[in-house]
Coordinates of C-alpha atoms in Angstrom, one line a residue:
X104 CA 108.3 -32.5 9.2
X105 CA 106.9 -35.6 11.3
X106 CA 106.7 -38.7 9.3
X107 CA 103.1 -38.8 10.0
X108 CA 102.4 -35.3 8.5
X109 CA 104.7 -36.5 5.5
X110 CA 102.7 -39.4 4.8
X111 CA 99.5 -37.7 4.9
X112 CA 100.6 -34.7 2.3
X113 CA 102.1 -37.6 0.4
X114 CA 98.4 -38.8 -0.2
X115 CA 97.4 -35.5 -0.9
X116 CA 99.9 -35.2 -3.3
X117 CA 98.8 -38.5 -4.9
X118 CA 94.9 -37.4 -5.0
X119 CA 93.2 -36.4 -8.5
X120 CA 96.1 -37.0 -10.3
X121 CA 94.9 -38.8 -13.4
X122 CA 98.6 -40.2 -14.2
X123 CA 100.9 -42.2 -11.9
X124 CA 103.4 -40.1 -10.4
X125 CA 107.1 -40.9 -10.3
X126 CA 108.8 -41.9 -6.5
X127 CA 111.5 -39.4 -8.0
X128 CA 108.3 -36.7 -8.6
X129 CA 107.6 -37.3 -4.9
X130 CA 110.8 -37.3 -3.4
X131 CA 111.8 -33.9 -5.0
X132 CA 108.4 -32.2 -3.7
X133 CA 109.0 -33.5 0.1
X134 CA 113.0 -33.1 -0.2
X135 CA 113.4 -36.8 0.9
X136 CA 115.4 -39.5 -1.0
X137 CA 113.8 -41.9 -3.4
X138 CA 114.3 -45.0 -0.9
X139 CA 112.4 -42.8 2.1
X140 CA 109.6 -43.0 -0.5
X141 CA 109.5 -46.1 -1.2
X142 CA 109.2 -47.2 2.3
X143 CA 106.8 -44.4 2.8
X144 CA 104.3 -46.1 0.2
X145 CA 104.8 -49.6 1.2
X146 CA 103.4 -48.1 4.9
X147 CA 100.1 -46.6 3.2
X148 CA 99.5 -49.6 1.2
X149 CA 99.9 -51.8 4.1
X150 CA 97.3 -49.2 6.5
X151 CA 94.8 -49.8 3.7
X152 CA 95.3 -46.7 1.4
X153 CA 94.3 -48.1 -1.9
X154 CA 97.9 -47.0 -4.2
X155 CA 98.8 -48.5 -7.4
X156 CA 101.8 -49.0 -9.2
X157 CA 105.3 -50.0 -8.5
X158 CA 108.6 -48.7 -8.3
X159 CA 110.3 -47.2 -11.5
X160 CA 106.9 -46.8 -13.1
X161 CA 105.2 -44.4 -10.6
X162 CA 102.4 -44.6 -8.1
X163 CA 98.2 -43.6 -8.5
X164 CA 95.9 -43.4 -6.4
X165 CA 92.6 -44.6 -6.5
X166 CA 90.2 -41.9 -7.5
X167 CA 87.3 -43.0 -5.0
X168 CA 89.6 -42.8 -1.7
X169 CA 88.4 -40.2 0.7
X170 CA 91.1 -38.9 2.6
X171 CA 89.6 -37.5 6.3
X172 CA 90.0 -33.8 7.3
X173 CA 93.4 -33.3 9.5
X174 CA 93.9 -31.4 12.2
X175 CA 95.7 -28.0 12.2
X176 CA 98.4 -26.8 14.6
X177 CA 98.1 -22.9 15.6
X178 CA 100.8 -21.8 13.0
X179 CA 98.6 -23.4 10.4
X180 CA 95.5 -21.9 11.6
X181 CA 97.0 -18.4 11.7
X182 CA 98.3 -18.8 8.2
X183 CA 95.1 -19.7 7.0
X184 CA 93.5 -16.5 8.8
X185 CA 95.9 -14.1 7.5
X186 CA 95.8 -15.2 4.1
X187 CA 92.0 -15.2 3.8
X188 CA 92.4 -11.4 5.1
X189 CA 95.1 -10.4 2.7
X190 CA 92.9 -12.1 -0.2
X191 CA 90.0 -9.6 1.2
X192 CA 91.9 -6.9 1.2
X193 CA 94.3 -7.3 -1.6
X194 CA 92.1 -9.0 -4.6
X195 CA 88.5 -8.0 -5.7
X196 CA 84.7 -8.8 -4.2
X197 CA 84.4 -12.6 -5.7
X198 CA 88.1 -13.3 -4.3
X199 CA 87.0 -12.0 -0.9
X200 CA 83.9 -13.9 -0.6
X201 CA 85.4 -17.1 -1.8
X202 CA 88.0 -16.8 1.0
X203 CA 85.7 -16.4 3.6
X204 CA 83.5 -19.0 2.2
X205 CA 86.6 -21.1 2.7
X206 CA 87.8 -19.9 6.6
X207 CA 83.7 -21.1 7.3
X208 CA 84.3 -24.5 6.0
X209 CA 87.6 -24.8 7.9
X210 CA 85.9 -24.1 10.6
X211 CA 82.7 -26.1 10.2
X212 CA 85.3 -29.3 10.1
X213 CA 87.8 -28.5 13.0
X214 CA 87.5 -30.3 16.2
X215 CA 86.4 -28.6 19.2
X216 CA 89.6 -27.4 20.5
X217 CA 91.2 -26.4 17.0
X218 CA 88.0 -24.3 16.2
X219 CA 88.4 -22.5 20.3
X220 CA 92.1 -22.0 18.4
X221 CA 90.6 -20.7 15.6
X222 CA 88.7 -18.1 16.8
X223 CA 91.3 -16.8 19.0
X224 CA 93.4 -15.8 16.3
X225 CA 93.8 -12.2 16.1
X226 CA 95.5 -11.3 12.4
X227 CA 94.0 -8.6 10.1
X228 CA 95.3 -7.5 6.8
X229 CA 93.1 -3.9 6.5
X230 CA 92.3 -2.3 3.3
X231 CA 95.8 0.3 2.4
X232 CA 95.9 3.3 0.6
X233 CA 98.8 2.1 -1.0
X234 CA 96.5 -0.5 -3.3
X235 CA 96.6 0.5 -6.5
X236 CA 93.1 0.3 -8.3
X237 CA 92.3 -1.1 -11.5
X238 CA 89.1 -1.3 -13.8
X239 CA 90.0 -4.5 -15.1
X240 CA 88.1 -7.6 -14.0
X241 CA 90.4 -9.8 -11.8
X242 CA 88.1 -12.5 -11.4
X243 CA 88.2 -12.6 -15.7
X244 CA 91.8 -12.4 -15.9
X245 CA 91.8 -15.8 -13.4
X246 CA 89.4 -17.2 -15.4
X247 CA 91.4 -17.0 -18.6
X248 CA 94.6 -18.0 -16.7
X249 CA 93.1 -20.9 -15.5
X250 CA 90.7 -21.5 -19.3
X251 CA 94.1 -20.8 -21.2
X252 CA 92.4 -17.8 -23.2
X253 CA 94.5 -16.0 -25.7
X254 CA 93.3 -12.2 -24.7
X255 CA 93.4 -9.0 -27.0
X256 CA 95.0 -6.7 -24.6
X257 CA 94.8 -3.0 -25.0
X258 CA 97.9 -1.3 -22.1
X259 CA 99.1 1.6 -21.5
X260 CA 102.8 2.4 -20.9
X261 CA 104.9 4.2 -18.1
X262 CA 104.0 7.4 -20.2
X263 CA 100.5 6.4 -21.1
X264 CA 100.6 5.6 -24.6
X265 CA 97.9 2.7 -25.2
X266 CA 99.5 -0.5 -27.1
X267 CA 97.4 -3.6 -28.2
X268 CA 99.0 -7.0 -27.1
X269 CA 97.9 -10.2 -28.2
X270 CA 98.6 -12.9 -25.2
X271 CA 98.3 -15.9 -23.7
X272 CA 98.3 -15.2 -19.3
X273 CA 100.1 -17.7 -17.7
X274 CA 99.8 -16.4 -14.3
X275 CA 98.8 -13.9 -11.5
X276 CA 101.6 -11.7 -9.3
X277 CA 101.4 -9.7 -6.5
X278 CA 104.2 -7.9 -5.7
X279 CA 102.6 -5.9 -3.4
X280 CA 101.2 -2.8 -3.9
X281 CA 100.8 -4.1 -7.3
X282 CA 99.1 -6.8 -9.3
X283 CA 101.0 -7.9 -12.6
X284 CA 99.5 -10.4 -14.9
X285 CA 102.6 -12.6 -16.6
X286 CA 101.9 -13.5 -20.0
X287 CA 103.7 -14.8 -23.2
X288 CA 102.9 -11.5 -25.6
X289 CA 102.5 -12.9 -29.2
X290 CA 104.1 -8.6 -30.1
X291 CA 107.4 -9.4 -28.3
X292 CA 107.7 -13.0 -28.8
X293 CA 109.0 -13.4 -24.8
X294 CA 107.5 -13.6 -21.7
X295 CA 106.2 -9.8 -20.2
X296 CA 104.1 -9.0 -16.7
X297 CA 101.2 -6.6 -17.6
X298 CA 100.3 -4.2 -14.6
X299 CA 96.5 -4.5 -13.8
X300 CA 96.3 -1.1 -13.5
X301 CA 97.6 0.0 -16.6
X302 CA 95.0 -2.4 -18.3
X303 CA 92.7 -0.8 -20.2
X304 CA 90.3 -3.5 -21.4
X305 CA 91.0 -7.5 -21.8
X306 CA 89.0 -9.1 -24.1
X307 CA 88.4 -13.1 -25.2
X308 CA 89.8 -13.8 -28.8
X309 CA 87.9 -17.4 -28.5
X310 CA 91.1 -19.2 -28.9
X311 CA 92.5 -21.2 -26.6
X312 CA 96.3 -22.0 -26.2
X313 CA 98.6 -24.7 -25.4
X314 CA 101.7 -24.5 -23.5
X315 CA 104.7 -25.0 -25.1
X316 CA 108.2 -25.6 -24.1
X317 CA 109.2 -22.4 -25.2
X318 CA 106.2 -20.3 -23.9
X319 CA 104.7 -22.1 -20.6
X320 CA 104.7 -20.7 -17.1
X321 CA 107.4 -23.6 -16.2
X322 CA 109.8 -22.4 -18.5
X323 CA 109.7 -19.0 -17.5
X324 CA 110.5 -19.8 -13.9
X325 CA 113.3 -22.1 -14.8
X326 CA 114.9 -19.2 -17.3
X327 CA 114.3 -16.0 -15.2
X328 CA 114.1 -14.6 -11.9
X329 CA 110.8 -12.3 -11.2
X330 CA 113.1 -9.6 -11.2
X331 CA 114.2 -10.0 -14.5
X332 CA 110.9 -10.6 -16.0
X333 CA 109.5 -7.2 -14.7
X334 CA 109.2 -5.1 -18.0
X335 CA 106.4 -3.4 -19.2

């Protein structure tokens, strides 16, 4: 990665974050050593981008600072392209409309010669027969991932037989053709991925969870691989 492009995610990093982050935060998510930082945020401070804090404690940004639009190179505009058509073909109508609300404002900031680029790109991701369809809502289900809503599940097994789960969905998986939701199930007391098209209804309990070192979406991916959480 060019230095320049480093120190430019690095502010990206540093955006919205409400607490100051740790040079040992930012040198593990841009797998550079802690000095490298360092020197990387003396050079912002010094160009004028307004960061706080010092080394040892951590570093925040001020919340007002508007960082410009950058400029894309073709592998990043093709990556954008295809994954806005995968999302269109792969999710449901909101998901879809959201990502191509998204390619138009990509494109309505791009310079002249990124957006010739841009609409150049020739990468489709067409509907498949092997999608497997599901009558649950997927726009809910990312609303209670993201709300932390404990849902009242009703599933149905391999062999059909309907189960009621109690859960609390930590996240969203494709592993193409299917969509799993991963959950902690309250039943089980462990971590279990939910197959949207086994779902037959998800509903709110009005509670709302909090993640916890033995149930959150963190420690699942540090204990298990995916394919060891794949039960269900």
């Amino acid at each position: 990665m060019r230095r320049a492009d480093r120190l430019f995610q690095i502010v990206s990093f540093l955006q919205g974050r409400r607490i100051a982050i740790t040079a040992q935060d930012i040198a593990d998510e841009f797998d550079i050593s802690v000095r490298t930082v360092y020197r990387d945020i003396q050079d912002l401070i010094t160009t004028g981008v307004p960061i706080s804090g010092e080394a040892g404690v951590g570093y925040i940004l001020d919340k007002s600072y508007y960082l410009p639009p950058m400029s894309f190179d073709v592998n990043e505009l093709e990556t954008l392209m295809l994954g806005a058509a995968m999302v269109s073909s792969w999710t449901d109508e909101k998901m879809a409309a959201s990502a191509k609300s998204l390619i138009l404002k990509i494109k309505n900031v791009l310079t002249a010669h990124d957006r010739e680029t841009f609409s150049g790109i020739a990468l489709f991701a067409p509907p498949s027969r092997a999608k497997l369809p599901w009558n649950i809502d997927f726009s809910y289900l990312r609303q209670s991932v993201r709300h932390k809503e404990v849902l009242d599940l009703s599933y149905a097994d391999e062999e059909g037989i309907a189960t009621r789960r109690r859960v609390r969905p930590l996240s969203l998986v494709f592993i193409g053709p299917v969509w799993m939701m991963l959950a902690w199930c309250e039943l089980r007391k462990d971590f279990r991925h939910f197959r949207l098209d086994r779902m037959l209804n998800a509903s709110s309990t009005g509670e709302i969870f909090t993640d916890t070192a033995e149930t959150s979406l963190k420690t699942y991916l540090a204990r298990l691989n995916y394919r060891d959480g794949l039960k269900d």
